[in-house]
Coordinates of C-alpha atoms in Angstrom, one line a residue:
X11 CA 95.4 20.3 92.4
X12 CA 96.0 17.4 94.9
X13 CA 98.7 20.0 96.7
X14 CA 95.9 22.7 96.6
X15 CA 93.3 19.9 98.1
X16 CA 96.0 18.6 101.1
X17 CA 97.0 22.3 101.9
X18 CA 93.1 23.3 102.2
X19 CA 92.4 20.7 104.2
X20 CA 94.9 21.9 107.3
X21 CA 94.3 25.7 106.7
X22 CA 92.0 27.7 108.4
X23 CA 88.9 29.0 106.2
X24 CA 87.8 32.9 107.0
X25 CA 85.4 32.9 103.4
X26 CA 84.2 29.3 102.3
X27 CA 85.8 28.7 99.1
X28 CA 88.0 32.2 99.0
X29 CA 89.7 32.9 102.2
X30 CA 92.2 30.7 103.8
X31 CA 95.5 30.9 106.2
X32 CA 97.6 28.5 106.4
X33 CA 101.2 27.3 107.9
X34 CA 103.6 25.8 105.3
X35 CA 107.0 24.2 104.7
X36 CA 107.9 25.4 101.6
X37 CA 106.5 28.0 99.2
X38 CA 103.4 26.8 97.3
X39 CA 103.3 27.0 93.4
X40 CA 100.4 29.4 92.6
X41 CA 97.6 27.0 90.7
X42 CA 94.6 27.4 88.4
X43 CA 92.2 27.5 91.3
X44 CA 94.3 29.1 93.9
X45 CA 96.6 32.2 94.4
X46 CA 99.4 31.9 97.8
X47 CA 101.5 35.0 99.4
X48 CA 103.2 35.6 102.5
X49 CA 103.8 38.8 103.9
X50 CA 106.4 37.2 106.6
X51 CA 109.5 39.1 104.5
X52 CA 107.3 41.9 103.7
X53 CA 105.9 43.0 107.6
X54 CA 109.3 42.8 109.6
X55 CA 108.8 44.0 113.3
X56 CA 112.0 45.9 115.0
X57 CA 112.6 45.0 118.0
X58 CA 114.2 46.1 121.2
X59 CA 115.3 42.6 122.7
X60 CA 113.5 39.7 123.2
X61 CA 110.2 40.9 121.9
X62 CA 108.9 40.1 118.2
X63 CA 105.6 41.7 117.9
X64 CA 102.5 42.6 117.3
X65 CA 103.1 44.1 114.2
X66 CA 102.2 47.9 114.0
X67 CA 99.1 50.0 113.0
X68 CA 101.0 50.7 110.2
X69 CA 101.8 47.4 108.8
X70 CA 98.4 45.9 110.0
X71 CA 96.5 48.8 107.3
X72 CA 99.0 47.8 104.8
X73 CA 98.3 44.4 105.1
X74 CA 94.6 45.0 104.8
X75 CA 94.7 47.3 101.6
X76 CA 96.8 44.5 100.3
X77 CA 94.6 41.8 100.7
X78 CA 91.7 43.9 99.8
X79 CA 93.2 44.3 96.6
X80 CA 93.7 40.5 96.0
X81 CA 90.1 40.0 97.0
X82 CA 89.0 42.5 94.7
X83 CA 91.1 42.1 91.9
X84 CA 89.9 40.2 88.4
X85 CA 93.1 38.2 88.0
X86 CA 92.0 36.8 91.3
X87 CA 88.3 36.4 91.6
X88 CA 87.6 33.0 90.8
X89 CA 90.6 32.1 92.8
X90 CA 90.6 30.9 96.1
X91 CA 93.5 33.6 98.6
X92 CA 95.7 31.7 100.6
X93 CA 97.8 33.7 103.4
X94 CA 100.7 31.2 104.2
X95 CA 103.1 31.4 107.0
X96 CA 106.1 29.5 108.0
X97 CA 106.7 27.1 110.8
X98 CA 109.2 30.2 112.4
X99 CA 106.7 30.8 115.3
X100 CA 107.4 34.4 115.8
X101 CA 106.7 35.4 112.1
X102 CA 103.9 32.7 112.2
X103 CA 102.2 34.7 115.5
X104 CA 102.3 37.8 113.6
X105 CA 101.0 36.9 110.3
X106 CA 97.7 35.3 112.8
X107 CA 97.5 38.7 114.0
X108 CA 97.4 40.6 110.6
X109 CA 94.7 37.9 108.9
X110 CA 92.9 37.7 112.5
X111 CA 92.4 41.5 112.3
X112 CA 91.7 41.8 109.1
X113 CA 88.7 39.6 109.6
X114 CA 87.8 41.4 112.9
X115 CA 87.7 44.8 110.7
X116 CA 86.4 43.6 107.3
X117 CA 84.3 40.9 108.3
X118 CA 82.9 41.7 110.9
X119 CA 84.0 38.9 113.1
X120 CA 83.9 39.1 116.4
X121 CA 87.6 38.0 118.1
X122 CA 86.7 35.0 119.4
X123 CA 85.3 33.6 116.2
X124 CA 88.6 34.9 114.3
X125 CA 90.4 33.1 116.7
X126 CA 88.7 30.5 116.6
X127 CA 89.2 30.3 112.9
X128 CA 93.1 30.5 113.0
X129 CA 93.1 27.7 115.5
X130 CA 91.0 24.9 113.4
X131 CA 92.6 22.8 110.5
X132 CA 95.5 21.8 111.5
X133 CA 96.9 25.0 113.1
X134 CA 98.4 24.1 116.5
X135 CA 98.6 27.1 118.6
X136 CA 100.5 30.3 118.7
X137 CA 103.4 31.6 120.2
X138 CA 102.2 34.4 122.5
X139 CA 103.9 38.3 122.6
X140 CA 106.4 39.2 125.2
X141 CA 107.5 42.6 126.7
X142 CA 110.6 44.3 125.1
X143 CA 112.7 42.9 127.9
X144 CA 116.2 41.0 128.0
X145 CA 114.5 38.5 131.2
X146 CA 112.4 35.9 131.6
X147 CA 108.8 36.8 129.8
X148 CA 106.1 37.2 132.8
X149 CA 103.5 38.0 130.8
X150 CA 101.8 36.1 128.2
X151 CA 99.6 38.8 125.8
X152 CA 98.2 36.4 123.4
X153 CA 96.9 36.4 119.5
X154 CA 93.0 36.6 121.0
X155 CA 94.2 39.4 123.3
X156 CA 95.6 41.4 120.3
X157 CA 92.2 41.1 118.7
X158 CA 89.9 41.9 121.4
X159 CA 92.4 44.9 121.8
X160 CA 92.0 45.7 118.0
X161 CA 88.1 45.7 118.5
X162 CA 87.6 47.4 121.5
X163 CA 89.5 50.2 119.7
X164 CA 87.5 50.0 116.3
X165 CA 84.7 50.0 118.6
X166 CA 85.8 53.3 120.5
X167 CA 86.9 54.9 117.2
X168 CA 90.4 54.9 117.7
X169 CA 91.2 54.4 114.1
X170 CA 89.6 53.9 111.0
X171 CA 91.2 52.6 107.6
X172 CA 88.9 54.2 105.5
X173 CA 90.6 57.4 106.8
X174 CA 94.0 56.1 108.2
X175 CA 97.0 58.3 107.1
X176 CA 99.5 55.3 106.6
X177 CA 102.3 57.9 105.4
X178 CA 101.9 60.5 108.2
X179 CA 101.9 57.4 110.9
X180 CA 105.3 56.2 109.4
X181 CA 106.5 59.8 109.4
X182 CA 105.9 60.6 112.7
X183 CA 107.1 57.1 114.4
X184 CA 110.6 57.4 113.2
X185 CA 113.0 59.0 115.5
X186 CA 114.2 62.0 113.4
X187 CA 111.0 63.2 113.1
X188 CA 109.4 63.4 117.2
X189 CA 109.3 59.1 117.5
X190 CA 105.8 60.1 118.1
X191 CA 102.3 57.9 118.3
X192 CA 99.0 58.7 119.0
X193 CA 97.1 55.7 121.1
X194 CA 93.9 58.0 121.3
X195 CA 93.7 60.1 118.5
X196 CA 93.2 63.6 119.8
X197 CA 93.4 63.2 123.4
X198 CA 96.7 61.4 124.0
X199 CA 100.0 61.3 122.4
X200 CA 103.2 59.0 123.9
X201 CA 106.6 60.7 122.2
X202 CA 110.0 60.2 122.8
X203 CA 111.7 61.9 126.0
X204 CA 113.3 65.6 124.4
X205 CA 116.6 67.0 125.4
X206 CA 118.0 70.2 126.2
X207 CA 119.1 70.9 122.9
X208 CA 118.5 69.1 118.7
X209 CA 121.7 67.4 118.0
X210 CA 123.0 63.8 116.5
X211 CA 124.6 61.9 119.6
X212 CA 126.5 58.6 118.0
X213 CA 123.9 58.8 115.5
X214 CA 120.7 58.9 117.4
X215 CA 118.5 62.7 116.8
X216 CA 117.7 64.4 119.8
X217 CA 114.8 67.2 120.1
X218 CA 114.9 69.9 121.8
X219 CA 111.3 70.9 123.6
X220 CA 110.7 73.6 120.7
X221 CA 111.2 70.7 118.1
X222 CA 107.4 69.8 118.8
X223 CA 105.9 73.2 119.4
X224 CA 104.5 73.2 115.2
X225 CA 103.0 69.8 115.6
X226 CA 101.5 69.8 119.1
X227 CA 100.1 73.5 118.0
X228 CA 98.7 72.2 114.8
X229 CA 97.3 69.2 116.7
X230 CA 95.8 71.1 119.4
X231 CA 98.1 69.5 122.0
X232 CA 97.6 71.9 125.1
X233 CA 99.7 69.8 128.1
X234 CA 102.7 67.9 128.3
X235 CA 103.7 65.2 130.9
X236 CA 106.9 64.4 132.0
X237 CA 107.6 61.1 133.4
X238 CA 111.5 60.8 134.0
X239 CA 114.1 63.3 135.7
X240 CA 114.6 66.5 134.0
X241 CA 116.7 66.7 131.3
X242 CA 115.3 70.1 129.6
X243 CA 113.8 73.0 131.3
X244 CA 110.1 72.7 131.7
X245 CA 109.2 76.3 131.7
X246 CA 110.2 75.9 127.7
X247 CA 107.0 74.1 127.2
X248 CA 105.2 76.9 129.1
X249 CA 106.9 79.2 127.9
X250 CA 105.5 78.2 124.2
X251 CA 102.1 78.0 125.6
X252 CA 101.7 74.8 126.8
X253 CA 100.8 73.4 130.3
X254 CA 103.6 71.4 131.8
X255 CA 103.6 68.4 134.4
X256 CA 105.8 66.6 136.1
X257 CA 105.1 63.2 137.7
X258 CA 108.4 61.5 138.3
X259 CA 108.7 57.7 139.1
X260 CA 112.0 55.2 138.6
X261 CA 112.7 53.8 135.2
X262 CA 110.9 50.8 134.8
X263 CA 109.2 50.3 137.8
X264 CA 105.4 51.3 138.2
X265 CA 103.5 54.3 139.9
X266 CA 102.3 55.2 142.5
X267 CA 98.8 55.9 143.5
X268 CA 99.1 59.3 143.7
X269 CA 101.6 59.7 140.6
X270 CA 98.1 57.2 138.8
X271 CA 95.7 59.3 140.4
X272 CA 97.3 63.2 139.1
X273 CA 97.9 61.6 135.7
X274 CA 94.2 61.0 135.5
X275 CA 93.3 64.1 136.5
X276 CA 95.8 65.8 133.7
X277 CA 94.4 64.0 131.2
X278 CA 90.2 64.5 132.3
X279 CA 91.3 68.4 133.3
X280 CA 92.9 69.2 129.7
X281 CA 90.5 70.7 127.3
X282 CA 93.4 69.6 124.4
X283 CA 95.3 66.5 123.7
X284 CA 97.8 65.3 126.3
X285 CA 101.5 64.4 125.2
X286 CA 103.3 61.7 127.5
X287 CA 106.7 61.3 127.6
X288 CA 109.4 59.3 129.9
X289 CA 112.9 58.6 128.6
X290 CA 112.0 56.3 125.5
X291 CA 108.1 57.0 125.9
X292 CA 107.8 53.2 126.1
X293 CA 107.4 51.5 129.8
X294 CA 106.4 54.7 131.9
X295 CA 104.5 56.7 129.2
X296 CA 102.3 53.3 128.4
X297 CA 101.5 52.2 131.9
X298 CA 100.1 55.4 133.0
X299 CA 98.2 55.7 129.7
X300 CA 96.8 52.0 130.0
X301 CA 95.1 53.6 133.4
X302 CA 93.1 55.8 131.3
X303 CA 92.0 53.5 128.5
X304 CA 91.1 51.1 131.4
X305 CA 89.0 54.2 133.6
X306 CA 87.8 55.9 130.4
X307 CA 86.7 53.2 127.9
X308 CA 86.9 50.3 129.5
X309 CA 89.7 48.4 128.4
X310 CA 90.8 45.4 130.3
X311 CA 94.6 45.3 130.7
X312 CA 95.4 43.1 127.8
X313 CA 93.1 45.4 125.6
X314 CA 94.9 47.9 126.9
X315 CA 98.5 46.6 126.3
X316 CA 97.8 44.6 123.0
X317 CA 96.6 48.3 121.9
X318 CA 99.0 50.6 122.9
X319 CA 102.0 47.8 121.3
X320 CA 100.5 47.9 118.3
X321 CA 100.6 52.0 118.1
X322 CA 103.7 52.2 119.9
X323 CA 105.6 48.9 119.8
X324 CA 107.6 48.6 122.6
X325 CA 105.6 50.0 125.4
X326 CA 104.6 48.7 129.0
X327 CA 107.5 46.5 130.3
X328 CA 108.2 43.7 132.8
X329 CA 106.3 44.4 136.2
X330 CA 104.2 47.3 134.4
X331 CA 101.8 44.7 133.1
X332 CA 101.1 43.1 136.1
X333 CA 100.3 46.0 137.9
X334 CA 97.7 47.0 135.1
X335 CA 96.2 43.5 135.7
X336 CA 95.9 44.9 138.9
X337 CA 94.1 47.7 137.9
X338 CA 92.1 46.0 135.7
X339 CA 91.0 43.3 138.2
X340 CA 90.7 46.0 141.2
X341 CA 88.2 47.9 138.5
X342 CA 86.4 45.0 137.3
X343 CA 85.2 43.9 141.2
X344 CA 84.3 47.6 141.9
X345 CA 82.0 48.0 139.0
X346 CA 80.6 44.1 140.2
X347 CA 80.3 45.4 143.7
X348 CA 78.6 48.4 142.5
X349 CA 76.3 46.2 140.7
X350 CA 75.7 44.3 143.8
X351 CA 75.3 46.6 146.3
X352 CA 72.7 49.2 144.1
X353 CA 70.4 45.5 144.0
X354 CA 67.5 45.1 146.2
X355 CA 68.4 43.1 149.7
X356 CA 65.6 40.2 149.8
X357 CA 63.7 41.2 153.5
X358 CA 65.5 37.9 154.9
X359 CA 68.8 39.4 154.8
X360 CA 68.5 43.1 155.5
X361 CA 69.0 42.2 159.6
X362 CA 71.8 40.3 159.2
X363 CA 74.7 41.1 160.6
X364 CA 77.3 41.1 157.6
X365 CA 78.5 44.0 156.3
X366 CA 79.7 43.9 152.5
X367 CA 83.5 44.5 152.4
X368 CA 85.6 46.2 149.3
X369 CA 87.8 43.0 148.1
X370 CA 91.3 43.5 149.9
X371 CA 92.7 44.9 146.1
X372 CA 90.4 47.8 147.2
X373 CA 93.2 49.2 149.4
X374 CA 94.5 50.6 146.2
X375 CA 93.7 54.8 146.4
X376 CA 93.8 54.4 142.5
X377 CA 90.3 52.9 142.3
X378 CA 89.4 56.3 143.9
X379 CA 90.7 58.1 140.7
X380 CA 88.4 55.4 139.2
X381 CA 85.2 56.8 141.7
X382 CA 85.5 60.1 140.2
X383 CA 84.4 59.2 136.4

């Protein structure tokens, strides 16, 4: 009891007297009065390099059924639930994530207060996420940034666990079978880049184009978007009905106004869902779709990338999150300036001489894509 008492007292409390996370040494004896498990060897994120998480939708509605389960369950209900970590600070970051989220979902918290939360006691802070890069990181996307992402899209109805199909996200994610993801259900799909032909190349499944025809038919997919150089024929997609863009830009880097602006226009044109692809559907295929969470629902660029990571792990890489920081900030002064300049000019001011500039971000034609909502 004395254990219990001392671990209580540095764990962070999400229910008074039945919720609690905590970071431990060694594995706690389960006691009269309290029951410990750790989902550190359970949830195990795959990375590409140097990346380590977030943890995907997947794991993340696991988790939650699992806890609801402890919280519901008789053997348990008198018990206080203890979600313990270890010191390793990567597993550590993305067990805050799963009990941060689950508290953002199922109790209603708002991110900052689950935050909050996983920061008292004695919980110094987290590690944050990196890009699946080999570099230096550039860009920090922190615990509180995964949350606000995981609200704003509870909030825009992006998912829902009642109705989450945990078995059909799995399916679809693995590379055999499309290495698919949807990050707006219904409007936008990022896949894997296919190839001329289905084969196994040194153990790696390639599609062909025709691979995805059932899927995208069945889930009203109507237009396809190609991001790298042609490997396939795109008159295949057309051929099987489906509309068929290309808007080429370099591996890695980040697009161009022009390539930002016709994406956007793909995407409000369609009447169907939108597939995005690029070589590994990761760094390309996020960036351009970060531009419409940002445009359409109002994402800020962490939202946007700590959202799309954790449907597509992976995705937006090196200076591609920078440049939707860009985005983010160029849109945030418009709709400020906007605000500004629809106010009434007090009678002192309105001959004066000054005349209200765009910021110098403004330069960027992509906030015109933005104009046209």
């Amino acid at each position: 009891e004395m254990a219990d008492e001392y671990v209580l007292l540095g764990a962070s409390e999400f229910i008074k007297d039945r919720l609690y996370f905590a970071t431990l040494r060694t594995k706690p004896k389960t006691t009269a009065n309290s029951h410990y498990f750790s989902t550190d060897d359970e949830f195990l994120y795959e990375n590409f390099y140097a990346d380590f998480g977030p943890l995907n939708l997947g794991m993340l509605y696991r988790y939650c059924c699992k806890l609801n389960k402890k919280l519901k369950s008789f053997t348990h209900s008198r018990k206080r639930v203890i979600h313990y970590t270890s010191y390793d600070q990567r597993k550590r970051a993305n067990a805050a994530v799963l009990i941060g989220a689950y508290s953002v979902i199922y109790l209603k918290r708002s991110p900052e207060e689950a935050y909050r939360s996983l920061i008292s006691g004695n919980n110094t802070a987290y590690l944050p996420f990196r890009d699946a890069a080999l570099g230096d990181c550039t860009y920090n996307l922190t615990i509180l940034d995964c949350l606000q992402g995981i609200r704003k899209a509870l909030q825009c109805g992006f998912f829902n666990f009642e109705t989450f199909d945990v078995e059909e996200y799995e399916h679809y994610e693995r590379v055999e079978n499309g290495d698919m993801n949807w990050i707006i259900p219904g409007k936008i799909l990022a896949f894997s880049g296919p190839h001329p032909r289905s084969k196994i190349e040194n153990g790696y499944p390639l599609h062909a184009p025709e691979a995805y025809f059932p899927y995208f038919q069945e889930h009203h997919v109507t237009a396809v978007v190609r991001l790298n150089r042609k490997i396939y024929d795109g008159r295949r997609f057309t051929d099987g009905g489906f509309e068929h863009h290309d808007l080429f830009f370099v591996d890695g880097t980040t697009p161009s106004d022009l390539i930002t602006r016709r994406f956007l226009h793909v995407c409000e044109s369609t009447e169907g869902a939108v597939a995005v692809h690029c070589k590994a559907g990761l760094g390309r295929t996020g960036t351009l779709i970060g531009c419409y969470l940002m445009k359409h629902y109002r994402f800020t660029a962490a939202d946007a990338i700590a959202w799309i990571r954790i449907c597509r792990p992976g995705s937006i890489i090196g200076p591609q999150q920078d440049f939707l920081e860009e985005i983010s900030l160029c849109f945030a002064t418009f709709i400020f300036h906007s605000i500004l300049t629809s106010l009434p000019v007090p009678a002192a001011e309105k001959h004066s001489h000054s005349i209200m500039l765009p910021p110098p971000c403004f330069t960027i034609g992509i906030v015109l894509g933005f104009l046209q909502m």
